[in-house]
Amino acid sequence: MKPTVLITGATSGIGEACARRFALGGYRLIITGRRSELLEKLKNSLDTEVLTLCFDVRNRNATRKAIDSIPEEWRIIDVLINNAGLAQGLEPEYEGDPDDWDRMIDTNIKGLLTMTRLIVPGMVQRNHGHVINVGSVAGDAAYANGNVYCATKAAVKTISDGLRIDVAQSAVRVTTLKPGLVETNFSNVRFHGDDARADTVYKGIKPLTGDDIAEVAYFAASAPEHVQIAEVLILATHQGSGSYIVRESE
């Protein structure tokens, strides 16, 4: 039987790119997201077996119900990619919107924890599996006005490090991916649909793409089972850190 990968937030960006790369690599896919029409569109474009689950990782009960609904023949999950995540707002902490904070914390941290709690026990029991958590360079150091988002991605790193320790007695592997500037709909979401403002994020630099990050995820999953690629920082060539970017002058 083909190996199975479960990807959260698969309807766009890095999640969609991971779905396409792992399908190309011979995996069966369980893809999840909040928009059923986009899940079905992605499913129909992939040349592999695909199971779709429509739910919001912020809703723990809905998440549990969706995972419990997985048919028996799909229950052995070899790779879990905790990709669902977002940034909302770019203001000083003292001017931030508490609703934005809640959405980031509930998605980036609590959603990841819920999926880990539901999927990883089976991996430990089978003594086989791989968890790939999508963090960010923003988790290494805060940048101006990124306060809460940076904190959530720092939590992803720490949670991943803790999980790696907790499963070290088993053959389950844990990888943290820490992308820098990736051109997806990330900035559009951060700026609440302001396309013009989102476009300025990528101006003057060739950013990474979702496909670039998907290649790294697939590489980590394809390593020999005794090799655990614990953490990977992926930056565009002209990005030195989370806050230092050299842009071409106009």
XYZ file of C-alpha atoms in Angstrom:
250
model
C 0.000 0.000 0.000
C 1.166 3.519 -0.764
C 2.226 5.644 2.227
C -0.287 8.229 3.412
C 0.328 11.896 4.208
C -2.161 14.142 6.002
C -1.763 17.850 5.236
C -3.604 20.624 7.059
C -4.280 23.919 5.311
C -3.928 22.193 1.939
C -6.093 24.517 -0.151
C -3.423 27.115 -0.922
C 0.211 28.111 -0.597
C 2.673 25.739 1.046
C -0.031 23.210 1.901
C -1.220 22.915 -1.689
C 2.366 22.671 -2.923
C 3.062 19.877 -0.425
C -0.017 18.030 -1.661
C 1.223 18.179 -5.247
C 4.797 17.171 -4.351
C 3.823 14.221 -2.174
C 1.297 13.042 -4.764
C 4.087 13.123 -7.346
C 6.214 11.088 -4.930
C 3.664 8.274 -4.751
C 1.784 9.109 -1.551
C -1.932 8.841 -0.909
C -3.236 12.139 0.463
C -5.584 13.236 3.198
C -6.036 16.940 2.574
C -7.798 19.266 4.997
C -9.000 22.836 4.919
C -11.936 25.124 5.628
C -13.261 25.423 2.057
C -14.800 22.278 0.618
C -14.898 23.575 -2.962
C -11.146 24.202 -2.969
C -10.470 20.793 -1.439
C -12.493 19.123 -4.185
C -10.770 21.187 -6.874
C -7.356 20.133 -5.567
C -8.452 16.507 -5.241
C -9.574 16.422 -8.862
C -6.224 17.794 -10.030
C -4.095 15.133 -8.310
C -3.127 11.805 -9.845
C -3.351 9.730 -6.682
C -5.880 8.559 -4.105
C -7.172 11.533 -2.137
C -9.439 11.831 0.902
C -10.762 15.304 1.762
C -11.705 16.500 5.244
C -13.344 19.909 5.604
C -12.906 21.528 9.024
C -11.233 24.420 10.816
C -8.324 23.373 13.063
C -9.372 26.104 15.514
C -12.473 24.047 16.338
C -11.213 21.148 18.440
C -14.510 19.254 18.421
C -14.905 19.565 14.650
C -11.291 18.490 14.188
C -11.759 15.422 16.376
C -14.987 14.516 14.583
C -13.278 14.803 11.186
C -10.333 12.628 12.225
C -12.676 10.071 13.769
C -14.522 9.890 10.435
C -11.439 8.679 8.540
C -12.226 5.239 7.041
C -10.340 2.269 8.446
C -8.310 1.796 5.274
C -6.942 5.346 5.619
C -6.079 5.285 9.317
C -2.388 4.465 9.029
C -0.930 7.939 8.539
C 2.775 7.905 7.746
C 3.384 11.666 7.560
C 1.523 14.516 9.258
C 2.231 17.988 7.872
C 0.952 20.616 10.288
C 0.852 23.450 7.787
C -2.344 25.354 8.679
C -1.303 28.767 9.928
C -1.562 32.478 9.274
C -0.551 35.986 10.247
C -3.125 38.682 10.946
C -2.243 42.338 11.226
C 1.085 44.152 11.373
C 0.825 46.709 14.163
C 2.652 47.490 17.390
C 1.560 45.096 20.113
C -0.154 47.875 22.058
C -2.306 48.670 19.005
C -3.071 45.092 17.948
C -6.532 43.630 17.388
C -7.344 40.951 20.013
C -9.411 39.093 17.409
C -6.293 38.836 15.250
C -4.354 37.512 18.240
C -6.955 34.856 18.918
C -7.035 33.666 15.327
C -3.244 33.314 15.172
C -2.946 31.582 18.529
C -5.900 29.269 17.897
C -4.657 28.275 14.425
C -0.878 28.326 14.681
C -0.550 26.826 18.157
C -3.763 25.188 19.339
C -4.645 23.746 15.934
C -1.203 22.185 15.626
C -1.473 20.752 19.134
C -4.901 19.264 18.445
C -3.734 17.539 15.259
C -0.626 16.246 17.027
C -2.702 14.853 19.880
C -5.055 13.062 17.483
C -2.523 11.605 15.034
C 0.773 11.004 16.834
C -0.411 8.346 19.336
C -1.058 6.018 16.394
C 2.425 6.695 15.050
C 4.010 5.910 18.403
C 1.947 2.713 18.713
C 3.046 1.574 15.242
C 6.623 2.738 15.900
C 6.592 4.569 12.589
C 5.713 8.057 11.407
C 6.917 11.552 10.684
C 5.577 14.913 11.864
C 6.522 17.954 9.799
C 5.583 21.253 11.430
C 5.679 24.430 9.353
C 7.141 27.166 11.500
C 8.890 30.324 10.316
C 12.093 32.324 10.506
C 9.841 34.667 12.517
C 10.054 32.150 15.353
C 13.787 32.779 15.745
C 13.570 36.488 16.552
C 10.812 39.065 16.712
C 10.585 41.759 14.071
C 8.865 45.130 14.147
C 5.083 44.828 14.519
C 5.198 41.026 14.178
C 4.909 40.437 17.934
C 2.131 37.845 18.325
C 2.769 36.097 15.015
C 6.455 35.736 15.914
C 5.443 34.368 19.314
C 3.209 31.725 17.742
C 5.990 30.567 15.438
C 8.454 30.487 18.339
C 5.899 28.216 20.017
C 5.855 25.936 16.954
C 9.624 25.503 17.262
C 9.482 24.809 20.989
C 6.511 22.449 20.708
C 8.305 20.574 17.925
C 11.489 20.331 19.990
C 9.494 18.999 22.932
C 7.671 16.460 20.774
C 10.975 15.246 19.331
C 12.151 14.523 22.868
C 8.860 12.880 23.821
C 8.933 10.422 20.890
C 12.675 9.729 20.940
C 12.051 6.248 22.376
C 10.200 5.414 19.156
C 11.020 5.596 15.436
C 8.753 8.626 14.968
C 10.593 11.606 13.487
C 9.853 15.320 13.946
C 10.925 18.066 11.540
C 10.439 21.823 11.825
C 10.527 23.843 8.623
C 11.276 27.544 9.058
C 10.594 29.418 5.806
C 11.476 33.038 5.250
C 9.820 35.165 2.595
C 7.451 32.913 0.604
C 5.134 34.406 -2.013
C 1.699 32.904 -1.317
C -1.558 34.478 -0.149
C 0.081 34.852 3.292
C 0.486 38.634 3.101
C -2.959 39.109 1.579
C -4.432 37.339 4.611
C -2.214 39.315 6.995
C -3.430 42.608 5.522
C -7.088 41.526 5.455
C -7.323 41.406 1.655
C -5.348 44.579 0.870
C -3.667 43.360 -2.342
C -1.649 46.533 -2.920
C -0.111 46.392 0.547
C 0.535 42.664 0.230
C 2.406 43.170 -3.041
C 4.926 45.481 -1.383
C 6.167 42.602 0.805
C 7.751 40.895 -2.219
C 8.854 43.994 -4.101
C 12.502 44.070 -5.136
C 13.365 40.479 -4.203
C 12.794 37.058 -5.691
C 10.994 35.282 -2.837
C 10.619 31.601 -2.195
C 7.582 29.748 -3.505
C 5.365 27.144 -1.929
C 7.013 24.603 -4.233
C 10.422 25.399 -2.717
C 9.175 24.580 0.769
C 7.351 21.467 -0.438
C 10.612 20.142 -1.906
C 12.298 20.488 1.481
C 9.385 18.768 3.229
C 9.527 15.886 0.768
C 13.304 15.623 1.127
C 12.958 15.345 4.907
C 10.267 12.675 4.607
C 12.369 10.742 2.087
C 15.478 10.505 4.271
C 16.415 7.035 5.562
C 14.401 6.149 8.664
C 17.445 6.459 10.937
C 17.952 10.043 9.723
C 15.894 12.743 11.428
C 16.152 16.162 9.803
C 15.194 18.061 12.905
C 15.061 21.648 11.661
C 15.540 23.501 8.382
C 15.761 27.275 7.887
C 14.883 28.191 4.289
C 15.510 31.746 3.091
C 15.478 33.564 -0.230
C 19.017 34.289 -1.387
C 18.820 38.013 -0.553
C 17.169 37.524 2.830
C 19.655 37.481 5.690
C 17.212 37.043 8.572
C 13.572 37.484 9.385
C 13.947 41.249 9.287
C 16.912 41.850 6.954
C 16.106 41.796 3.225
C 18.171 43.351 0.449
C 15.858 44.602 -2.278
C 16.718 45.757 -5.769
C 16.478 49.513 -6.126
C 14.011 50.808 -8.666
